[in-house]
Short mmCIF file of C-alpha atoms in Angstrom, two decimals:
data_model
loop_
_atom_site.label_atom_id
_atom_site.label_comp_id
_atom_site.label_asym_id
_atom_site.label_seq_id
_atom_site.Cartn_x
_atom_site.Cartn_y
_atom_site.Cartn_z
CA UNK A 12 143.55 254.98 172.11
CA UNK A 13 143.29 252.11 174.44
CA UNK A 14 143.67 254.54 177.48
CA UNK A 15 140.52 256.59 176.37
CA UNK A 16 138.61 253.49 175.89
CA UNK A 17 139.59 252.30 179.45
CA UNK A 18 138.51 256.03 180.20
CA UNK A 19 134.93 255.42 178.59
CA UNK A 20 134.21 252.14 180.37
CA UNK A 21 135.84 253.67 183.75
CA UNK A 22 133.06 256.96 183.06
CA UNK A 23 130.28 254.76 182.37
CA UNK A 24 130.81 251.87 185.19
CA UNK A 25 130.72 254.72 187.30
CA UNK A 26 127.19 255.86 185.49
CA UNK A 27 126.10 252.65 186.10
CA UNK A 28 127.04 251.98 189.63
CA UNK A 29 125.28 255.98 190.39
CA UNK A 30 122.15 254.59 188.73
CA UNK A 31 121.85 251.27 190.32
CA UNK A 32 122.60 253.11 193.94
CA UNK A 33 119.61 256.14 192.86
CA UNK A 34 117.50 252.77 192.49
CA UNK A 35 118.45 251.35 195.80
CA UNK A 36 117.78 254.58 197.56
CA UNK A 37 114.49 255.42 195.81
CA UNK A 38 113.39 251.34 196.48
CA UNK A 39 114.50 251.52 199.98
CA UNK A 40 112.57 254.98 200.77
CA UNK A 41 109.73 253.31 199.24
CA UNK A 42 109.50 250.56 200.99
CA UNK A 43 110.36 252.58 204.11
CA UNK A 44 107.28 254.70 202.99
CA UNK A 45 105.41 251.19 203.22
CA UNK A 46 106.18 249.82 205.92
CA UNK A 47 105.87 252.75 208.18
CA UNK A 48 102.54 253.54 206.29
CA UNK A 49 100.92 249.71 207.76
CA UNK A 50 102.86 250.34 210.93
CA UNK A 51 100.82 253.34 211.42
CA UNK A 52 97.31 251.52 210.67
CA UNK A 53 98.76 248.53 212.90
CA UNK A 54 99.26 251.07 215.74
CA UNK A 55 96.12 252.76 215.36
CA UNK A 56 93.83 249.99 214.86
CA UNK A 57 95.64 247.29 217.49
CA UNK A 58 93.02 246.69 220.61
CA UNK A 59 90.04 248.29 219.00
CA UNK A 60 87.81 245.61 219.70
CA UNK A 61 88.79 244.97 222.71
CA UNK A 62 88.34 248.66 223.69
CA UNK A 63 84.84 249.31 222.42
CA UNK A 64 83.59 245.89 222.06
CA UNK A 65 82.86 242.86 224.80
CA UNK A 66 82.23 239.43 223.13
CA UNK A 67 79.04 237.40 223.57
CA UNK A 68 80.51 234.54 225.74
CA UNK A 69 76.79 232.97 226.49
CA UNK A 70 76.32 229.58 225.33
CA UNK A 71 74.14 231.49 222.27
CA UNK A 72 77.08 233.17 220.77
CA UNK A 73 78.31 230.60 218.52
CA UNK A 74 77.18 232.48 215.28
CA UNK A 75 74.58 230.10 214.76
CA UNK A 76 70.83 229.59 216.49
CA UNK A 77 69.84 226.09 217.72
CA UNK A 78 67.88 223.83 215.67
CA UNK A 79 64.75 224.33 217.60
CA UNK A 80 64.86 227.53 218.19
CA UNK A 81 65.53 228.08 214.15
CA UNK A 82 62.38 225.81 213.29
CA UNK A 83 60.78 227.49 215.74
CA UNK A 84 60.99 231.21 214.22
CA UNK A 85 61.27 229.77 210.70
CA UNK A 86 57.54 228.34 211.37
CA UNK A 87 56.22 231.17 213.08
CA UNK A 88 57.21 233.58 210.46
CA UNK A 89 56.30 231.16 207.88
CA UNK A 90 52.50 230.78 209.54
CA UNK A 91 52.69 234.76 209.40
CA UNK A 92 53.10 235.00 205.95
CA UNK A 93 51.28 231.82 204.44
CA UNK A 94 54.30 230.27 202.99
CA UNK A 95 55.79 226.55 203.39
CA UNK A 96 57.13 226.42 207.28
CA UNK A 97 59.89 224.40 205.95
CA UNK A 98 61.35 227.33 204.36
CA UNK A 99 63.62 229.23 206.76
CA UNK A 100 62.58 233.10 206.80
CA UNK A 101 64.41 233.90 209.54
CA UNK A 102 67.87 232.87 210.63
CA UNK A 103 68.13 234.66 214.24
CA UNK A 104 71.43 234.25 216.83
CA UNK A 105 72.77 236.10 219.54
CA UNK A 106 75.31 239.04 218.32
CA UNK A 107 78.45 237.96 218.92
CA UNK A 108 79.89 241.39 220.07
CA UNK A 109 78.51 244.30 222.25
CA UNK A 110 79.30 247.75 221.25
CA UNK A 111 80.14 250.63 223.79
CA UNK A 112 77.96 252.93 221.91
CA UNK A 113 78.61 255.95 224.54
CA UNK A 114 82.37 255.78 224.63
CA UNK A 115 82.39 255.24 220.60
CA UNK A 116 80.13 258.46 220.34
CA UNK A 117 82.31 260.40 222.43
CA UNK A 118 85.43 259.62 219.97
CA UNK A 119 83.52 260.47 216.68
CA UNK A 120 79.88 261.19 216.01
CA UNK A 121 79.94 259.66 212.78
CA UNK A 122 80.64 256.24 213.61
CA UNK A 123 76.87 254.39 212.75
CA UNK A 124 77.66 250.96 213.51
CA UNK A 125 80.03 248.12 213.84
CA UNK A 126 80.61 245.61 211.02
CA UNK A 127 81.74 241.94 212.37
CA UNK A 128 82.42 239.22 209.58
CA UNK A 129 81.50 235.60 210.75
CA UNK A 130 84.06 233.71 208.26
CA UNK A 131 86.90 236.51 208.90
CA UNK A 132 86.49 237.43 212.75
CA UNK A 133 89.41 239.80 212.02
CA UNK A 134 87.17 242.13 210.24
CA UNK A 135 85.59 243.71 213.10
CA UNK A 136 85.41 247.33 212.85
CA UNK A 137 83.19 250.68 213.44
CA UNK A 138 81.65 251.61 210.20
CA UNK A 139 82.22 256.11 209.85
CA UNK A 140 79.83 257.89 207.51
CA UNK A 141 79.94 261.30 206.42
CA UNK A 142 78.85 264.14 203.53
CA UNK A 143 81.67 262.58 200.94
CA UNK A 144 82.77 259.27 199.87
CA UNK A 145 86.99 260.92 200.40
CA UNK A 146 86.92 261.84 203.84
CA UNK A 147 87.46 258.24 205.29
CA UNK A 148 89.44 256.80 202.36
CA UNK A 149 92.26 258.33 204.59
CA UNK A 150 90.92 259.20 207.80
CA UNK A 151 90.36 257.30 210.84
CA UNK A 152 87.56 256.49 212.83
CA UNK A 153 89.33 258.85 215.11
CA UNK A 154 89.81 261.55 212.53
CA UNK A 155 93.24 261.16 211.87
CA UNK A 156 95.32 261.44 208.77
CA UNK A 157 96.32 257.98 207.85
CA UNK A 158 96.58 256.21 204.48
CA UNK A 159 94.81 253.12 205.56
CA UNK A 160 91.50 255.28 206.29
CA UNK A 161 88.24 253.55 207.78
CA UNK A 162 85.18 251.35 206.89
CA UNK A 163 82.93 253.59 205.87
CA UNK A 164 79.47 253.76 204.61
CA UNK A 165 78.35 255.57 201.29
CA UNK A 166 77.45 258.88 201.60
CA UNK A 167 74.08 258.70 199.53
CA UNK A 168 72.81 255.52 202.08
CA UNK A 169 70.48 256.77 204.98
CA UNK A 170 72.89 256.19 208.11
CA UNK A 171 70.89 253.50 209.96
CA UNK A 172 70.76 250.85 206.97
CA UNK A 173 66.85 251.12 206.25
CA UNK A 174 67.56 251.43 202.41
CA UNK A 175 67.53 248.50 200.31
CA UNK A 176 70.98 248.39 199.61
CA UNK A 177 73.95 249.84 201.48
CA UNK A 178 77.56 249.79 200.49
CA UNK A 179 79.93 249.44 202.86
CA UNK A 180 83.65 250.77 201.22
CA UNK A 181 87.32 249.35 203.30
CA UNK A 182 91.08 249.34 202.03
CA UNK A 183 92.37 246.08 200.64
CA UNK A 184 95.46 246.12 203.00
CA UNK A 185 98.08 243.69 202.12
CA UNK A 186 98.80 242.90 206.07
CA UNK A 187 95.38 241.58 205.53
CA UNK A 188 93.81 244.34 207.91
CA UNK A 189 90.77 246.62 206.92
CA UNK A 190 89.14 245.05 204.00
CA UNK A 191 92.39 242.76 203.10
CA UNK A 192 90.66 239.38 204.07
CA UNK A 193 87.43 240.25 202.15
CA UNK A 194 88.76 238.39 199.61
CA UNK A 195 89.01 234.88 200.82
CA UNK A 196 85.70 234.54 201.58
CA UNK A 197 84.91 233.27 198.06
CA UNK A 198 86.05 229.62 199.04
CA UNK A 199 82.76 227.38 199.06
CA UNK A 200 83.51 225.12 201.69
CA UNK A 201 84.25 228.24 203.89
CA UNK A 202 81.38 230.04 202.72
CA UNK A 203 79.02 227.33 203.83
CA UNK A 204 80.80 226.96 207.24
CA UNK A 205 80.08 230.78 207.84
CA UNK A 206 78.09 232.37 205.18
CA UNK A 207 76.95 235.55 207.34
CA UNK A 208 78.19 239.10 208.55
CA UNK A 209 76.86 241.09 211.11
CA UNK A 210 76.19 244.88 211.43
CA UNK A 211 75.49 246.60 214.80
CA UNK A 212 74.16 249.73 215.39
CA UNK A 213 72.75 251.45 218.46
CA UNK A 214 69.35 251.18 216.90
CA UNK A 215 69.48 247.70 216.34
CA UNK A 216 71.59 244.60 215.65
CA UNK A 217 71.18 243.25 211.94
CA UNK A 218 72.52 239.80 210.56
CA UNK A 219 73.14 239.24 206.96
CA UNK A 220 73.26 236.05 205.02
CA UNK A 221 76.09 236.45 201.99
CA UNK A 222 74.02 235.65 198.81
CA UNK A 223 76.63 236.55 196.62
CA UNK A 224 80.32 236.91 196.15
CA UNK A 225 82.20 238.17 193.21
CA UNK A 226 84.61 240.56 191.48
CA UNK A 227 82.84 243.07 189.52
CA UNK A 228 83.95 245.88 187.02
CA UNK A 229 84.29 249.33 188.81
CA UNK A 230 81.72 250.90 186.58
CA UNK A 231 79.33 247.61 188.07
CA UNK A 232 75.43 247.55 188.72
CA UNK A 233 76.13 246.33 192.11
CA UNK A 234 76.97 249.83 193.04
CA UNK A 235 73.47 251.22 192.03
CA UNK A 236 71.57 252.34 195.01
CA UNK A 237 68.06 251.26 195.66
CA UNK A 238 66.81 253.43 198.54
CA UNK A 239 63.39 251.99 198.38
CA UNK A 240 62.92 248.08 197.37
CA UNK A 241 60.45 247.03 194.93
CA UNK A 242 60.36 244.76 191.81
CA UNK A 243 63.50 246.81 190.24
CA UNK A 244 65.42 246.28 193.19
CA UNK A 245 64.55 241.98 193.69
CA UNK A 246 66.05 242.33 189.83
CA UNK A 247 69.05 243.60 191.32
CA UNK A 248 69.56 241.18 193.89
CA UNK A 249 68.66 238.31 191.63
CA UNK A 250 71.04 239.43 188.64
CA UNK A 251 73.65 239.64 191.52
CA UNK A 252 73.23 235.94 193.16
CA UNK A 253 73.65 234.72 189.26
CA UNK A 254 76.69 236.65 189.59
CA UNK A 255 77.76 235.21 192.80
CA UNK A 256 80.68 233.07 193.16
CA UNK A 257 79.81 230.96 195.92
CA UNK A 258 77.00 228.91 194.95
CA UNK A 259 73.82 229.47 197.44
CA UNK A 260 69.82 229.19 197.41
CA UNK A 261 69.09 232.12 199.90
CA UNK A 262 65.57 233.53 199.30
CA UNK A 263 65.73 236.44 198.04
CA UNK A 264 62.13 239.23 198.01
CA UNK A 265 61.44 242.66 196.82
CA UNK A 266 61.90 244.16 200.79
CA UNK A 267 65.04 242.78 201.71
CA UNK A 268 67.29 245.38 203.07
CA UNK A 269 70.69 244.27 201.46
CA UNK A 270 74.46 245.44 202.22
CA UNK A 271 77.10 245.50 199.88
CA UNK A 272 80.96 244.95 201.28
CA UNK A 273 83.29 246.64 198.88
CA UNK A 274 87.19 246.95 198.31
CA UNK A 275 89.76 246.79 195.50
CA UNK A 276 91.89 244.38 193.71
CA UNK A 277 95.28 244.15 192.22
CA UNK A 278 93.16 244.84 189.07
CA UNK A 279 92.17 249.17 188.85
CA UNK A 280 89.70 247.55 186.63
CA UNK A 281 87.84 245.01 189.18
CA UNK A 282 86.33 245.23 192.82
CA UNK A 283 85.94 242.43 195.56
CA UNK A 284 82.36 242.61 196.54
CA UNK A 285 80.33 240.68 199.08
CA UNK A 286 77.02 241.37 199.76
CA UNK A 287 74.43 240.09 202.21
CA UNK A 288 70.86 240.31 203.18
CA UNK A 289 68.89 241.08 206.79
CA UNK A 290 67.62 237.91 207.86
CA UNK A 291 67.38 238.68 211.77
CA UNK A 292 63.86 239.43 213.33
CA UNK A 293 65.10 242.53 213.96
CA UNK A 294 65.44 244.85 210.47
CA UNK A 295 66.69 248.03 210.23
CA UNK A 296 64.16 250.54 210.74
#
């Protein structure tokens, strides 16, 4: 009797030990999996600014416009359109990058512009749009098969950001690459040290103040698309400043063209969403 109990625990110590080493394996090919998955992105994503892109180095390029120079436009534009010249309209600096737009062409056609966040100057990447919102969840800029995919643009938006709103889609990578540092923007004190993000495009280059900041449901009104602006669309924008995170007064009117920055959570349920408005004398279009 005792032997076959010393049997049974012998049989099922060695069940045990087989399923704890089928765990190991599975974890370790899994994280394998993982790692090799954000090596890959590192690899294919390491140097790209510094191979398309030249920064601004110009006593201009600090992000921000000089006071004078600030009043000045703000006045001007103000004087244009009858309102109170204290009110800033427009909030013009130099671009802080410069885009080879031929060699960029060359590697993929539908790269339409170059997205460079202000507060997060490690999210500075070419934006891809094509006839599906799939293509670049996993694709490259270069066209190549990779989990970590691209920035890319929504397929309904017109490709050179005249609609009203535009959403802009990345990966929330946990290296913090892609879309990964998206969410720590939402901090006030850094908000209002860099509260804009910059779009260029070889039509034009486009800065955007942030006017809101939040974490919306998936099934959200933020990701209703207002191709046209009007007094439906300066709802939208308004409902989504209440929304906002970040607390900010940033004018907001009925032909603003608007971009919305978009990635996941550790919630399925929510999305990190930042979204900004034009505000540079030169508007897409």
């Amino acid at each position: 009797m005792d032997k076959q109990k010393k049997k049974k625990r012998s049989v099922l110590s060695i069940v045990i030990i087989i399923a704890a080493l089928c765990v190991f394996c599975y974890s370790g090919v899994r994280l394998y999996g993982i790692l090799h998955v954000y090596k890959e992105a590192k690899d294919e994503y390491a140097g790209l600014a510094d191979s398309y892109t030249k920064p601004v180095t110009d006593g201009s390029a600090s992000g921000t416009s000089s006071a004078s120079s600030a009043a000045a436009s703000s006045a001007a534009n103000a004087d244009a359109a009858g309102a109170d010249p204290a009110v800033p309209l427009i909030e013009d600096a130099e671009p802080p990058l410069t885009v080879d737009w031929t060699s960029l062409g060359a590697v993929n056609p539908d790269i339409i512009g170059w997205l460079y966040v202000d507060g997060e100057p490690s999210i500075s990447y070419p934006i891809c749009q094509t006839t599906d919102n799939n293509y670049y969840l996993h694709h490259t800029f270069r066209k190549q098969s990779l989990f970590a995919g691209s920035i890319f643009a929504d397929y309904h938006n017109s490709p050179d950001f005249t609609d009203a709103d535009t959403i802009v889609y990345g990966h929330n990578m946990k290296n913090g690459s892609m879309f990964g540092m998206l969410k720590f923007l939402d901090d006030q004190s850094a908000y209002e040290k860099h509260p804009y993000f910059w779009i260029l495009t070889p039509g034009g280059n486009y800065r955007y103040h942030i006017f809101s900041i939040f974490h919306p449901s998936v099934d959200s009104e933020v990701y209703t698309i207002y191709p046209d602006g009007g007094a439906e669309f300066l709802a939208w924008e308004q409902d989504m400043q209440k929304s906002s995170e970040v607390e900010n007064s940033v004018p907001l009117t009925e032909n603003d063209h608007t971009v919305v920055l978009s990635t996941c959570t550790s919630d399925a349920s929510r999305r990190c969403v930042v979204i900004g408005k034009c505000v540079s004398t030169e508007q897409p279009g």
